[in-house]
PDB file of C-alpha atoms in Angstrom:
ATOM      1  CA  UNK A   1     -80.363 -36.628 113.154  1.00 78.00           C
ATOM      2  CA  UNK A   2     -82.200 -37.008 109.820  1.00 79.00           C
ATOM      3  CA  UNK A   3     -82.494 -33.932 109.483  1.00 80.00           C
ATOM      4  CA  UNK A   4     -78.374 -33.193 110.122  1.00 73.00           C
ATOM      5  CA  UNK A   5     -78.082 -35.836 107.555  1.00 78.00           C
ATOM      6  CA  UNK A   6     -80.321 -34.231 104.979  1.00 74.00           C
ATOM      7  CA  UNK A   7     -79.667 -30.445 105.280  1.00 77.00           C
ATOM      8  CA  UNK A   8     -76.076 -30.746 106.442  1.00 74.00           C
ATOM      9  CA  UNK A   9     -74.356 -33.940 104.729  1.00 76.00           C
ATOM     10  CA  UNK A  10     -76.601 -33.784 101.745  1.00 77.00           C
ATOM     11  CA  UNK A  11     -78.270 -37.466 102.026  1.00 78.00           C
ATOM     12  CA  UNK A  12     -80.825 -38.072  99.121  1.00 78.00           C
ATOM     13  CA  UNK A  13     -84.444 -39.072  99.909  1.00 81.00           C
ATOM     14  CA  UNK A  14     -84.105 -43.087  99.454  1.00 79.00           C
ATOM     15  CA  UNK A  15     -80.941 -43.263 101.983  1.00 82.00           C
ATOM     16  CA  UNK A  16     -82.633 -41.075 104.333  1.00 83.00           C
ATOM     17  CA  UNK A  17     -85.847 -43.453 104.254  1.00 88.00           C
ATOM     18  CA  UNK A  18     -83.221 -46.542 104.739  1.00 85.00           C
ATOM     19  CA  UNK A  19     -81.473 -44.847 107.532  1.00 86.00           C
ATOM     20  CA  UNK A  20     -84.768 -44.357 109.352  1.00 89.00           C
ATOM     21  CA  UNK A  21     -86.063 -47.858 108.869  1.00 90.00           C
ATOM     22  CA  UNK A  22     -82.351 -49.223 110.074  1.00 89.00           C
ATOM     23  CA  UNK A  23     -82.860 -46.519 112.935  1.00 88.00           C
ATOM     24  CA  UNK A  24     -86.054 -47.983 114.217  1.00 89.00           C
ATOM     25  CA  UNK A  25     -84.768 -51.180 113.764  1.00 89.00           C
ATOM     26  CA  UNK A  26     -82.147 -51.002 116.098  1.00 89.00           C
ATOM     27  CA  UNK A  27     -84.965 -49.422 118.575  1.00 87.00           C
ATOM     28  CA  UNK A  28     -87.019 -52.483 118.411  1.00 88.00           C
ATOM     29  CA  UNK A  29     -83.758 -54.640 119.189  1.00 87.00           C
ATOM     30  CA  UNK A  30     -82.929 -52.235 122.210  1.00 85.00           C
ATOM     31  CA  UNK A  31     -86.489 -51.120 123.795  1.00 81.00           C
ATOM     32  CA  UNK A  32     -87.887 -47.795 123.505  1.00 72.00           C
ATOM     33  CA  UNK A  33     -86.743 -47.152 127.231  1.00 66.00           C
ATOM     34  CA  UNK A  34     -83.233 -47.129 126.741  1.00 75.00           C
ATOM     35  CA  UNK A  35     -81.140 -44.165 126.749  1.00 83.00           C
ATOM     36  CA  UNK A  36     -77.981 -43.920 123.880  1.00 85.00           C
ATOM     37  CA  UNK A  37     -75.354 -43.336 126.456  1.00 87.00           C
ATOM     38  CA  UNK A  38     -76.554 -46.499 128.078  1.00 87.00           C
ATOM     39  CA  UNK A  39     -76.149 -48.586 124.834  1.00 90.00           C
ATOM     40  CA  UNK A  40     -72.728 -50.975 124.712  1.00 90.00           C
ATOM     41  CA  UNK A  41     -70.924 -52.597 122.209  1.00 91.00           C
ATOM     42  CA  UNK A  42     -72.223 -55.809 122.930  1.00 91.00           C
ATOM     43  CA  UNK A  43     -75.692 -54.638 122.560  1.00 89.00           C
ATOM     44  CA  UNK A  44     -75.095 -53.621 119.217  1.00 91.00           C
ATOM     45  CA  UNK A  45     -73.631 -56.659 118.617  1.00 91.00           C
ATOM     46  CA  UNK A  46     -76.345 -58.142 119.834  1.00 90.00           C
ATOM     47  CA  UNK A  47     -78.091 -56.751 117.358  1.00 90.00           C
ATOM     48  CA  UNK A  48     -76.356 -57.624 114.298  1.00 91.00           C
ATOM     49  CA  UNK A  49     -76.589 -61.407 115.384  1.00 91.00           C
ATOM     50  CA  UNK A  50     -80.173 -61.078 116.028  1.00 89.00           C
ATOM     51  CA  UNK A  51     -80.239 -60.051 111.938  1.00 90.00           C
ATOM     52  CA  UNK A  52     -77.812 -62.775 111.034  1.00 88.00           C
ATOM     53  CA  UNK A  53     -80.249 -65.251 112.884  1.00 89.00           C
ATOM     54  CA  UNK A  54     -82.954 -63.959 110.365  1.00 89.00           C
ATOM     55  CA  UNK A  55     -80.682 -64.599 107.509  1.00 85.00           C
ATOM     56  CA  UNK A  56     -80.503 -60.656 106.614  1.00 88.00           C
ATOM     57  CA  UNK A  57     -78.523 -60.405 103.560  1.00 86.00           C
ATOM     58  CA  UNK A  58     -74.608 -58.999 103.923  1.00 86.00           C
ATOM     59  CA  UNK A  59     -75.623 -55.598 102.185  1.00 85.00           C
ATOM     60  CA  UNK A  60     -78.649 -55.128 104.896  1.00 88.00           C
ATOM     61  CA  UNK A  61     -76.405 -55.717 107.763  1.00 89.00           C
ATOM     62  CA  UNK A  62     -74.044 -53.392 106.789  1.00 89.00           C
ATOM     63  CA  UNK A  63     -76.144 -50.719 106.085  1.00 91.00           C
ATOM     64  CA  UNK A  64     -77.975 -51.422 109.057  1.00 91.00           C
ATOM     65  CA  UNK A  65     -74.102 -50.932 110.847  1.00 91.00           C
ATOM     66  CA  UNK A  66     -73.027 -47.707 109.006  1.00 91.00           C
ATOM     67  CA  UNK A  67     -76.643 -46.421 110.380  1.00 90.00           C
ATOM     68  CA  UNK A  68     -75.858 -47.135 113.720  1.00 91.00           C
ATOM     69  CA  UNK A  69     -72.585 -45.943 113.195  1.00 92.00           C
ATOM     70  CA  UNK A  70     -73.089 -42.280 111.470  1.00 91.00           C
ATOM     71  CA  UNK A  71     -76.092 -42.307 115.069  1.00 91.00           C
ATOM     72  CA  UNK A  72     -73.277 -42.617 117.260  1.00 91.00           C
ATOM     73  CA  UNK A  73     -71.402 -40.574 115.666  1.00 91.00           C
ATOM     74  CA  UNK A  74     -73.754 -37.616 115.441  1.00 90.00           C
ATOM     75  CA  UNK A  75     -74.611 -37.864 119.421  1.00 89.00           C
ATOM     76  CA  UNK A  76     -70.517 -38.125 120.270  1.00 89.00           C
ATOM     77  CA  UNK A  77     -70.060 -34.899 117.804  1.00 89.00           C
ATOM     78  CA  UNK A  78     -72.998 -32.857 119.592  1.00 89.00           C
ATOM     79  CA  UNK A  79     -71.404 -34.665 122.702  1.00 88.00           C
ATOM     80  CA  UNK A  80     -74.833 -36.477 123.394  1.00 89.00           C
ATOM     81  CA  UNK A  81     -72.612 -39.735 124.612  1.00 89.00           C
ATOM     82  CA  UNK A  82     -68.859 -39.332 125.998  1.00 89.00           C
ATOM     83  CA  UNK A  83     -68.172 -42.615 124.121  1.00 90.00           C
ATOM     84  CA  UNK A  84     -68.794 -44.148 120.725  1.00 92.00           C
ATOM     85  CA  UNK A  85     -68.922 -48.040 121.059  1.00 91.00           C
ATOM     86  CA  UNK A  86     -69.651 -48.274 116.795  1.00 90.00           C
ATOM     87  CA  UNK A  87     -66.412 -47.459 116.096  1.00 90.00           C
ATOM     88  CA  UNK A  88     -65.754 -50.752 116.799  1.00 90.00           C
ATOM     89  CA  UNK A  89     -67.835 -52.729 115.015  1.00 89.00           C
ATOM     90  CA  UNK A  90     -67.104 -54.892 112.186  1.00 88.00           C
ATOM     91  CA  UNK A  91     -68.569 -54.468 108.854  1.00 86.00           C
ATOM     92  CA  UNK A  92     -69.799 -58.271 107.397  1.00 81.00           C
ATOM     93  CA  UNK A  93     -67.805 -59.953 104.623  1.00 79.00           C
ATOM     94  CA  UNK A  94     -70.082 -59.143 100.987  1.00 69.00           C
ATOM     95  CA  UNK A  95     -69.062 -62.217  98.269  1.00 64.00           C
ATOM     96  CA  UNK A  96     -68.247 -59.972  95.172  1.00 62.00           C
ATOM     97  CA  UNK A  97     -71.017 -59.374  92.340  1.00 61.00           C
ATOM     98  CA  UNK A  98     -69.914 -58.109  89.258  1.00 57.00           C
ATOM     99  CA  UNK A  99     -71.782 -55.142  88.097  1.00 59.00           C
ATOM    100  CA  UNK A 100     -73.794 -56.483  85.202  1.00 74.00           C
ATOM    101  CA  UNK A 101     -73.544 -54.954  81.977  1.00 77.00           C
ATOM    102  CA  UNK A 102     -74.610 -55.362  78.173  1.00 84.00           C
ATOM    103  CA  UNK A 103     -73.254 -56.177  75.265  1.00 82.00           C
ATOM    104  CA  UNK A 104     -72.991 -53.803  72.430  1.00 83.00           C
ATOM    105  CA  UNK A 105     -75.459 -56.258  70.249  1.00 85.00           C
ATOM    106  CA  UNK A 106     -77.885 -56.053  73.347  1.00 89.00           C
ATOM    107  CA  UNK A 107     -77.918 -52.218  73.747  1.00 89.00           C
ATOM    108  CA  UNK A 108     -78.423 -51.739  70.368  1.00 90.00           C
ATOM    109  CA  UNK A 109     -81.253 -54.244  70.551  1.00 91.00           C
ATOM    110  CA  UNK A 110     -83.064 -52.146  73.264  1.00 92.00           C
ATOM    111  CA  UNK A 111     -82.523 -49.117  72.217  1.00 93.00           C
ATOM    112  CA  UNK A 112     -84.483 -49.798  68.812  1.00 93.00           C
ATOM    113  CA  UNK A 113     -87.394 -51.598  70.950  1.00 94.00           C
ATOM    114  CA  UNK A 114     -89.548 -48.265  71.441  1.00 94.00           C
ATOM    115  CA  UNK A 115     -89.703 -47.353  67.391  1.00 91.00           C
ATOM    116  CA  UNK A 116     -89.740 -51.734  66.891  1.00 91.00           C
ATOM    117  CA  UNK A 117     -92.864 -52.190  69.295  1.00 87.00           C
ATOM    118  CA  UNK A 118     -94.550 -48.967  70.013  1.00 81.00           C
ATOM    119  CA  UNK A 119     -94.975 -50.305  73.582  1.00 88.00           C
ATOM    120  CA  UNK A 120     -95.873 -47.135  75.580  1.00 91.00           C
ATOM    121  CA  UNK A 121     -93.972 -43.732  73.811  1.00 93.00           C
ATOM    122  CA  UNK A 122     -91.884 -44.368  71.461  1.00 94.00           C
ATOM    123  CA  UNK A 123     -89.943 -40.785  71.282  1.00 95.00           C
ATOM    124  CA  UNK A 124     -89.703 -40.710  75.217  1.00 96.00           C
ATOM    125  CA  UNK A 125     -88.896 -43.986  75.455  1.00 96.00           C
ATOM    126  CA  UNK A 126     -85.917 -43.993  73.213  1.00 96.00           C
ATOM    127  CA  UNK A 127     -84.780 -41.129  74.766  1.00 96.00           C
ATOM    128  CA  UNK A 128     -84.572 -42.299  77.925  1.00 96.00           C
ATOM    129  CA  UNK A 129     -82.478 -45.610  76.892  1.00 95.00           C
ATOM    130  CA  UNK A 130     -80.200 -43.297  74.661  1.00 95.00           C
ATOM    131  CA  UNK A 131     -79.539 -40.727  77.446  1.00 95.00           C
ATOM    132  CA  UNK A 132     -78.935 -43.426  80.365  1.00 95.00           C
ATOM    133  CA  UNK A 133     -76.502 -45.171  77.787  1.00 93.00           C
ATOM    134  CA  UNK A 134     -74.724 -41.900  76.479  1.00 92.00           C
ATOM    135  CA  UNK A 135     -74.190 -40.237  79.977  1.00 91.00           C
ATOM    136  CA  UNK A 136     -74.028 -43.397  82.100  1.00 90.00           C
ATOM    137  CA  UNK A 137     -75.916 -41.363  84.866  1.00 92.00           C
ATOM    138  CA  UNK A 138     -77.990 -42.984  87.608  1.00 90.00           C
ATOM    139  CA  UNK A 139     -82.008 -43.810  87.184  1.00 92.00           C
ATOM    140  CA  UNK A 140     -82.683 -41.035  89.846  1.00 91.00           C
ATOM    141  CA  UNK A 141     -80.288 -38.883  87.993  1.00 92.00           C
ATOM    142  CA  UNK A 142     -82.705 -38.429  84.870  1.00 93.00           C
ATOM    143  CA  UNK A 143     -85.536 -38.768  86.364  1.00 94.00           C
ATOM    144  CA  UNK A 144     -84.535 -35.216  88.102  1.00 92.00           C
ATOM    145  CA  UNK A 145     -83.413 -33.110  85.508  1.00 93.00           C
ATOM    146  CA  UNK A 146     -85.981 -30.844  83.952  1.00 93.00           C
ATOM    147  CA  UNK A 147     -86.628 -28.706  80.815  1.00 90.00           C
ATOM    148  CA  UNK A 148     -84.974 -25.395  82.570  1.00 89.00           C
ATOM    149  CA  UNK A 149     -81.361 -27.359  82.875  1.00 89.00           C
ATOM    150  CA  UNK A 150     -81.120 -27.134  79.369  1.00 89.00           C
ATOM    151  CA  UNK A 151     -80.051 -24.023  77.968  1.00 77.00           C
ATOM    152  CA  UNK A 152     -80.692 -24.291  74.186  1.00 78.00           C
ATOM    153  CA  UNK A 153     -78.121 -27.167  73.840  1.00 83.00           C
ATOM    154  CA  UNK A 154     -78.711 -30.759  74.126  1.00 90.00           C
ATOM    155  CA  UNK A 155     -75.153 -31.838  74.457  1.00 89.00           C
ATOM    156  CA  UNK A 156     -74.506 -32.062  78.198  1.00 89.00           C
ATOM    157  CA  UNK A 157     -76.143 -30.349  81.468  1.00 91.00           C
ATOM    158  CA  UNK A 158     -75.119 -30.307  84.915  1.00 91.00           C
ATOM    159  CA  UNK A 159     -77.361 -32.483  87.565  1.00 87.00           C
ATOM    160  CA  UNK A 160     -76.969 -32.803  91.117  1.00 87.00           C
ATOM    161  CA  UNK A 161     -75.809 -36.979  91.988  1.00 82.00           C
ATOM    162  CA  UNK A 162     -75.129 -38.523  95.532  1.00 80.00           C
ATOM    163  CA  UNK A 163     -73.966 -36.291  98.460  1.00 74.00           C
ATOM    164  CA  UNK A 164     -75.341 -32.989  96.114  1.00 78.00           C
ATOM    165  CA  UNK A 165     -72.294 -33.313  94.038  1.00 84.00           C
ATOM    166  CA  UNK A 166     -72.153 -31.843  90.971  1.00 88.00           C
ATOM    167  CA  UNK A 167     -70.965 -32.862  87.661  1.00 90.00           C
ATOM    168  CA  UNK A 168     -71.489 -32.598  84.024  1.00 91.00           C
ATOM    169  CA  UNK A 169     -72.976 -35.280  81.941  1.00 90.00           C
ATOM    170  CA  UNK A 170     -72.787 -35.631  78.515  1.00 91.00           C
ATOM    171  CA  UNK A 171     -75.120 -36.698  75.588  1.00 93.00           C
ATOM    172  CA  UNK A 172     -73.584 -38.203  72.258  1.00 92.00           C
ATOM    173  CA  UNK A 173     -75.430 -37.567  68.634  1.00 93.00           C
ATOM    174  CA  UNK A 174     -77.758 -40.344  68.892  1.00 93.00           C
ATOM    175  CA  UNK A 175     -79.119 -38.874  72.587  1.00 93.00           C
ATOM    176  CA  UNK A 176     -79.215 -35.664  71.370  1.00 94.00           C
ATOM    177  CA  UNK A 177     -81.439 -36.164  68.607  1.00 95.00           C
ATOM    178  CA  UNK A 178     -83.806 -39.028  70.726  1.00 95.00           C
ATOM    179  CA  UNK A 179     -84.137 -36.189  72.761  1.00 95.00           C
ATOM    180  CA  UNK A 180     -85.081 -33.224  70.008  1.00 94.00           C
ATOM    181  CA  UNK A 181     -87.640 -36.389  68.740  1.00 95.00           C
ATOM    182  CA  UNK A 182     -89.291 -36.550  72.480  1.00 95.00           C
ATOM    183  CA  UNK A 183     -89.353 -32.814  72.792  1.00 93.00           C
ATOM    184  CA  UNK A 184     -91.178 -32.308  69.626  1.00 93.00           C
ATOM    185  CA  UNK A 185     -93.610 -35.212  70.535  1.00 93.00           C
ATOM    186  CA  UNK A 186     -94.274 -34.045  73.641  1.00 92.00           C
ATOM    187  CA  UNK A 187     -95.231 -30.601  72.332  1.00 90.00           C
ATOM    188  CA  UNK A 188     -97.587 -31.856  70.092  1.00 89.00           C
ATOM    189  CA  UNK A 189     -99.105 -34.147  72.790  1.00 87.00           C
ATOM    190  CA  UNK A 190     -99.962 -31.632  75.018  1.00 84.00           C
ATOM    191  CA  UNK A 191     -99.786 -29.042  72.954  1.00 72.00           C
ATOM    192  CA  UNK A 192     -98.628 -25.067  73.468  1.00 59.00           C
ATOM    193  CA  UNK A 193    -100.363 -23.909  76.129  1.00 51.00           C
ATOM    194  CA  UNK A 194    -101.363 -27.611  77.697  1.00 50.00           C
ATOM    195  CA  UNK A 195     -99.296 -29.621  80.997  1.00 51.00           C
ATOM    196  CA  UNK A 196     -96.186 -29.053  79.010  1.00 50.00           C
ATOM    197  CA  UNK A 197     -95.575 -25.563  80.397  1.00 51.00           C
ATOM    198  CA  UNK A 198     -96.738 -26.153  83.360  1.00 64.00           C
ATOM    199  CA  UNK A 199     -94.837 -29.312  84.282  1.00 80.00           C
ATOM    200  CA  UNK A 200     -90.825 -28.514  84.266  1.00 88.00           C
ATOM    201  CA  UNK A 201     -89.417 -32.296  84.647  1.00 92.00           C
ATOM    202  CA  UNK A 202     -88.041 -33.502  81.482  1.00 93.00           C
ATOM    203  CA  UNK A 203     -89.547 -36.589  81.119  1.00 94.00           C
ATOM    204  CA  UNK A 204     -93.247 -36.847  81.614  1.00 93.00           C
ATOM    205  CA  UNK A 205     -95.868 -39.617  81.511  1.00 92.00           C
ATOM    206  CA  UNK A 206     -98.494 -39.792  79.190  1.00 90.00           C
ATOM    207  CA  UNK A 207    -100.516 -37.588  81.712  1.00 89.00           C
ATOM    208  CA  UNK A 208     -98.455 -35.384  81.586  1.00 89.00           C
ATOM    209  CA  UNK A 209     -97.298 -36.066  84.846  1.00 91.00           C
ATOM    210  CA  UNK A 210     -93.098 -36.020  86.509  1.00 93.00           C
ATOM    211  CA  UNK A 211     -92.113 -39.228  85.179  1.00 94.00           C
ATOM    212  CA  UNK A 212     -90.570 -41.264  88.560  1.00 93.00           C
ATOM    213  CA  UNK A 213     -87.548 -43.898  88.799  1.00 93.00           C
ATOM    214  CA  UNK A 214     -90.394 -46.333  89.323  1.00 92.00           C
ATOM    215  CA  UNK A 215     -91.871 -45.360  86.180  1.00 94.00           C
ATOM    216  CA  UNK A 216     -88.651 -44.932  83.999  1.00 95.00           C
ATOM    217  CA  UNK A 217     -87.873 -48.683  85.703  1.00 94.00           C
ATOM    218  CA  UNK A 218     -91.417 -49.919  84.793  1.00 95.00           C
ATOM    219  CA  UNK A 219     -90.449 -48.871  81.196  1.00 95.00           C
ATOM    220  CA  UNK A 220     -87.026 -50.579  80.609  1.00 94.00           C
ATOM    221  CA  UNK A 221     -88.891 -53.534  81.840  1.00 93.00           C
ATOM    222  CA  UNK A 222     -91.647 -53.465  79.537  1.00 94.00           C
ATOM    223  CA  UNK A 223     -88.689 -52.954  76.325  1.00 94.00           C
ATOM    224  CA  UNK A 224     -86.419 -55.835  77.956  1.00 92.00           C
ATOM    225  CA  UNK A 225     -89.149 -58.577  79.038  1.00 90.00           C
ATOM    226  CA  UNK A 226     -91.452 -60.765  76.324  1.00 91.00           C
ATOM    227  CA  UNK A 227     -92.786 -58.138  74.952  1.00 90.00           C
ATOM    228  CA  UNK A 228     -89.239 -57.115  73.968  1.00 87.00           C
ATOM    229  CA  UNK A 229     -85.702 -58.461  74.144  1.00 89.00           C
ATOM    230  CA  UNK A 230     -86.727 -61.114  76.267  1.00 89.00           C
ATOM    231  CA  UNK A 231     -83.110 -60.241  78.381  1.00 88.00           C
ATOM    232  CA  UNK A 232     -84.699 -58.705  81.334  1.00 90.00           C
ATOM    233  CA  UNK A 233     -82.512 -55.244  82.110  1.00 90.00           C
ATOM    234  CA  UNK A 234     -82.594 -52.431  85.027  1.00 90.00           C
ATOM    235  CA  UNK A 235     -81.887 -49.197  84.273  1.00 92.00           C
ATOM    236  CA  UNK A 236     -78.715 -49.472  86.140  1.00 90.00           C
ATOM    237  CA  UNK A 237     -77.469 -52.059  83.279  1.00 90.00           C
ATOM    238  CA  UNK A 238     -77.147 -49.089  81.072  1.00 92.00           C
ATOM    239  CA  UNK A 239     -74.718 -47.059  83.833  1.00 89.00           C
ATOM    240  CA  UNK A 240     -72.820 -50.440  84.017  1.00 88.00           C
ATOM    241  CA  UNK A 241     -72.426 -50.718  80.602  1.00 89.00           C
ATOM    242  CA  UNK A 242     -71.831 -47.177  79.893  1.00 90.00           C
ATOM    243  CA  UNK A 243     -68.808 -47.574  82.269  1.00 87.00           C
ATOM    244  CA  UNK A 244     -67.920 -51.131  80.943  1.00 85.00           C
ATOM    245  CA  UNK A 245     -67.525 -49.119  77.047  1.00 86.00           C
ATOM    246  CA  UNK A 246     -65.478 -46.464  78.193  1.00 86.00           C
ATOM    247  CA  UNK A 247     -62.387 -48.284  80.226  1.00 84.00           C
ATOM    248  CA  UNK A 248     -62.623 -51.268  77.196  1.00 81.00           C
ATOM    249  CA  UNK A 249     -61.814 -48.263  74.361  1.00 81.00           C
ATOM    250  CA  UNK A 250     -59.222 -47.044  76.782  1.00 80.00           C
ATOM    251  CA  UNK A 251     -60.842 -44.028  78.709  1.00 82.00           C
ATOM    252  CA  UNK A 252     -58.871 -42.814  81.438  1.00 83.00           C
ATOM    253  CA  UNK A 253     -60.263 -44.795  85.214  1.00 83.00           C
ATOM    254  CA  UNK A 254     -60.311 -41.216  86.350  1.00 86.00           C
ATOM    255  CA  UNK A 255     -61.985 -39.461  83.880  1.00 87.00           C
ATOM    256  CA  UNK A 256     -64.805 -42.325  84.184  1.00 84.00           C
ATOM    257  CA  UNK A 257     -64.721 -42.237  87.795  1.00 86.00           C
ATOM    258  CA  UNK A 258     -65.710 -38.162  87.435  1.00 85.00           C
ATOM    259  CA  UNK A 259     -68.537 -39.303  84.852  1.00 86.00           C
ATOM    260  CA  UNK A 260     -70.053 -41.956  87.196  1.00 86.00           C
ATOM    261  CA  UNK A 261     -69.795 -39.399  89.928  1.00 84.00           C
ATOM    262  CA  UNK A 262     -68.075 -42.158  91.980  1.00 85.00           C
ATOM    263  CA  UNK A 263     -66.625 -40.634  95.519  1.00 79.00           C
ATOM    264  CA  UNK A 264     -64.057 -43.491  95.317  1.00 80.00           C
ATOM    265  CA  UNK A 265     -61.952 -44.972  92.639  1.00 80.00           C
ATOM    266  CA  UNK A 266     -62.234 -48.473  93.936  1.00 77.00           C
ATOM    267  CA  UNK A 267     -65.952 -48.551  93.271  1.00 73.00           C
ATOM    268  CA  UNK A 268     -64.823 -47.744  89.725  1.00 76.00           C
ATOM    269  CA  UNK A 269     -61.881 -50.014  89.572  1.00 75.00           C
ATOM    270  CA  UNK A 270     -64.560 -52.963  90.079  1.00 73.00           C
ATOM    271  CA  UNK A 271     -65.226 -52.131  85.758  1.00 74.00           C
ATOM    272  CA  UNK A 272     -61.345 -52.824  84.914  1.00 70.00           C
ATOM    273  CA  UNK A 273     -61.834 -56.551  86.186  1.00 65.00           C
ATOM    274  CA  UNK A 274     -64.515 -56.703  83.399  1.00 60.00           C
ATOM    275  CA  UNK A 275     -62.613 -54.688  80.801  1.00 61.00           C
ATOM    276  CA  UNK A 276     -59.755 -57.377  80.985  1.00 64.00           C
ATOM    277  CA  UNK A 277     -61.730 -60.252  80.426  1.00 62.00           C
ATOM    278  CA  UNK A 278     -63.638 -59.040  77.982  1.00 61.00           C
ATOM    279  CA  UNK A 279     -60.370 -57.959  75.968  1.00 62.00           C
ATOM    280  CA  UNK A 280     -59.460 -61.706  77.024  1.00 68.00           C
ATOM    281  CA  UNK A 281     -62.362 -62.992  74.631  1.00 66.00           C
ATOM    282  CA  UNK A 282     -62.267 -60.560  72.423  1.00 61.00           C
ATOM    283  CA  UNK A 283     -57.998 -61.603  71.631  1.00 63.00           C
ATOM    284  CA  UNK A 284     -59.221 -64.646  71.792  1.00 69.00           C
ATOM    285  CA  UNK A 285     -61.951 -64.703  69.240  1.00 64.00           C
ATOM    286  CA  UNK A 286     -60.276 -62.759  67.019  1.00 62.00           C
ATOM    287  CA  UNK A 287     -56.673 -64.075  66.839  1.00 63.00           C
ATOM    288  CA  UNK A 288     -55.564 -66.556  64.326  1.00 66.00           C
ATOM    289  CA  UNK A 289     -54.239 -69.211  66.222  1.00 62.00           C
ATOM    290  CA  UNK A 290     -56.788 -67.975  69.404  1.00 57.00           C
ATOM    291  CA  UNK A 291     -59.849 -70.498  68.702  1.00 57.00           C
ATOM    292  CA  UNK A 292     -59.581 -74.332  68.478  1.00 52.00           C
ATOM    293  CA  UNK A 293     -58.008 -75.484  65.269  1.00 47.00           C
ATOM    294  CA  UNK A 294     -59.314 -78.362  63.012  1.00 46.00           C
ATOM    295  CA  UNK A 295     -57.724 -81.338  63.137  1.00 44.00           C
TER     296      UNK A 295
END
């Protein structure tokens, strides 16, 4: 089935690894002996208690049920099992998070950290926060793309996001030229004829080496701890804020949904409920009679 799910529905590497754990997971709970067409709804929901019991959180759970539920729904397709007793289990109530996002005084605070504290490298460095902030794309999203998807321009390329959809991302002045900056340095680090040409990702470390989502995590980190901002940030902060900028200067939810490469419009609807109260504070800030007046 992993395989269906790879070559066929176009899974990426991390959900295929949490599909499998999920997968053996619910072998554990059922016995290796057991045979799917054998498997009822109350032993998968069985299971799910058994997780609740060890206080899994809401997310795990219902990962753990859309695994179980794209299994049974492979065998019934390939007609494996006459039955599919998933379809009807209950996903688990999630309380709501708001994606977390930065203000414009903080982004502009970490982007300037590489050239402020020469942490690591400088050029790559600030081209990696500038590029996650201009396009808004996901961690894994950069960490793919490579020299050859650039034809000559640095204004936008085309990468390849969830489900092997693909889009077009874009890269504003500031990205563009963090980027020329890291290119140069990066020539004159390794030189001509050194890793450079023989390594196509686009961002390397300083071995020279395909620079990973760990790595480009490892990095924000380093910028955003005590050694920088001191306002710990993911990489993801930049995608959320990206998203955050766009619907507050009135960008169409549609066109950002297309940018984000969201498959629904409710995951990017979750941004207008920060838009609005952030134009709440902002009225209210600026507005004459909006603060408290002196008595």
């Amino acid at each position: 089935m992993l395989l269906y799910l790879e070559t066929v529905r176009g899974f990426s590497p991390r959900s295929l690894i949490a599909y499998k754990t999920d997968l053996q997971q619910l072998l554990t709970f059922l016995g290796h002996q057991r045979l799917i067409r054998d498997v009822s709804l109350e032993d998968l929901r069985s299971c799910i208690a058994e997780l609740s019991k060890k206080k899994r959180a809401a997310t795990s759970i219902n990962r753990f049920i859309s695994a179980v539920r794209t299994l049974f729904a492979y065998c019934r397709k390939f007609q494996y099992i006459e039955t599919n007793p998933s379809l009807e289990l209950h996903t688990v109530k999630q309380p709501k998070h708001m994606p977390r996002f930065m203000t414009e005084a903080e982004i502009d605070a970490l982007c300037k950290q590489p050239e402020q504290k020469e942490l690591l490298w400088k050029e790559r460095d600030k081209a990696i926060f500038e590029m996650l902030y201009s396009s808004g794309c996901r961690v894994s999203e950069l960490a793919s793309l490579k020299l050859s998807d650039f034809n000559g321009r640095y204004d936008s390329v085309i990468i390849t996001g969830k489900g092997r959809k693909d889009r077009r991302i874009y890269f504003e002045e500031d990205a563009q030229l963090a980027l020329k900056t890291y290119l140069e340095a990066r020539k004159q680090r390794f030189g001509i004829h050194g890793k450079q040409d023989l390594v196509d990702a686009l961002f390397v470390n300083q071995r020279g080496h395909p620079l990973t989502v760990g790595g480009i995590t490892l990095i924000v980190s380093r910028y955003s701890g005590v050694e920088g901002t001191n306002h710990h940030q993911s990489p993801h902060a930049f995608r959320h804020t990206f998203a955050t900028e766009m619907l507050t200067h009135g960008a169409d939810i549609r066109v950002v949904q297309e940018m984000l490469g969201h498959a629904s419009i409710s995951t990017t609807q979750r941004y207008t409920h920060i838009t609005t109260e952030r134009l709440i504070e902002i009225y209210n800030r600026s507005h004459p009679h909006g603060g408290k007046n002196d008595e």
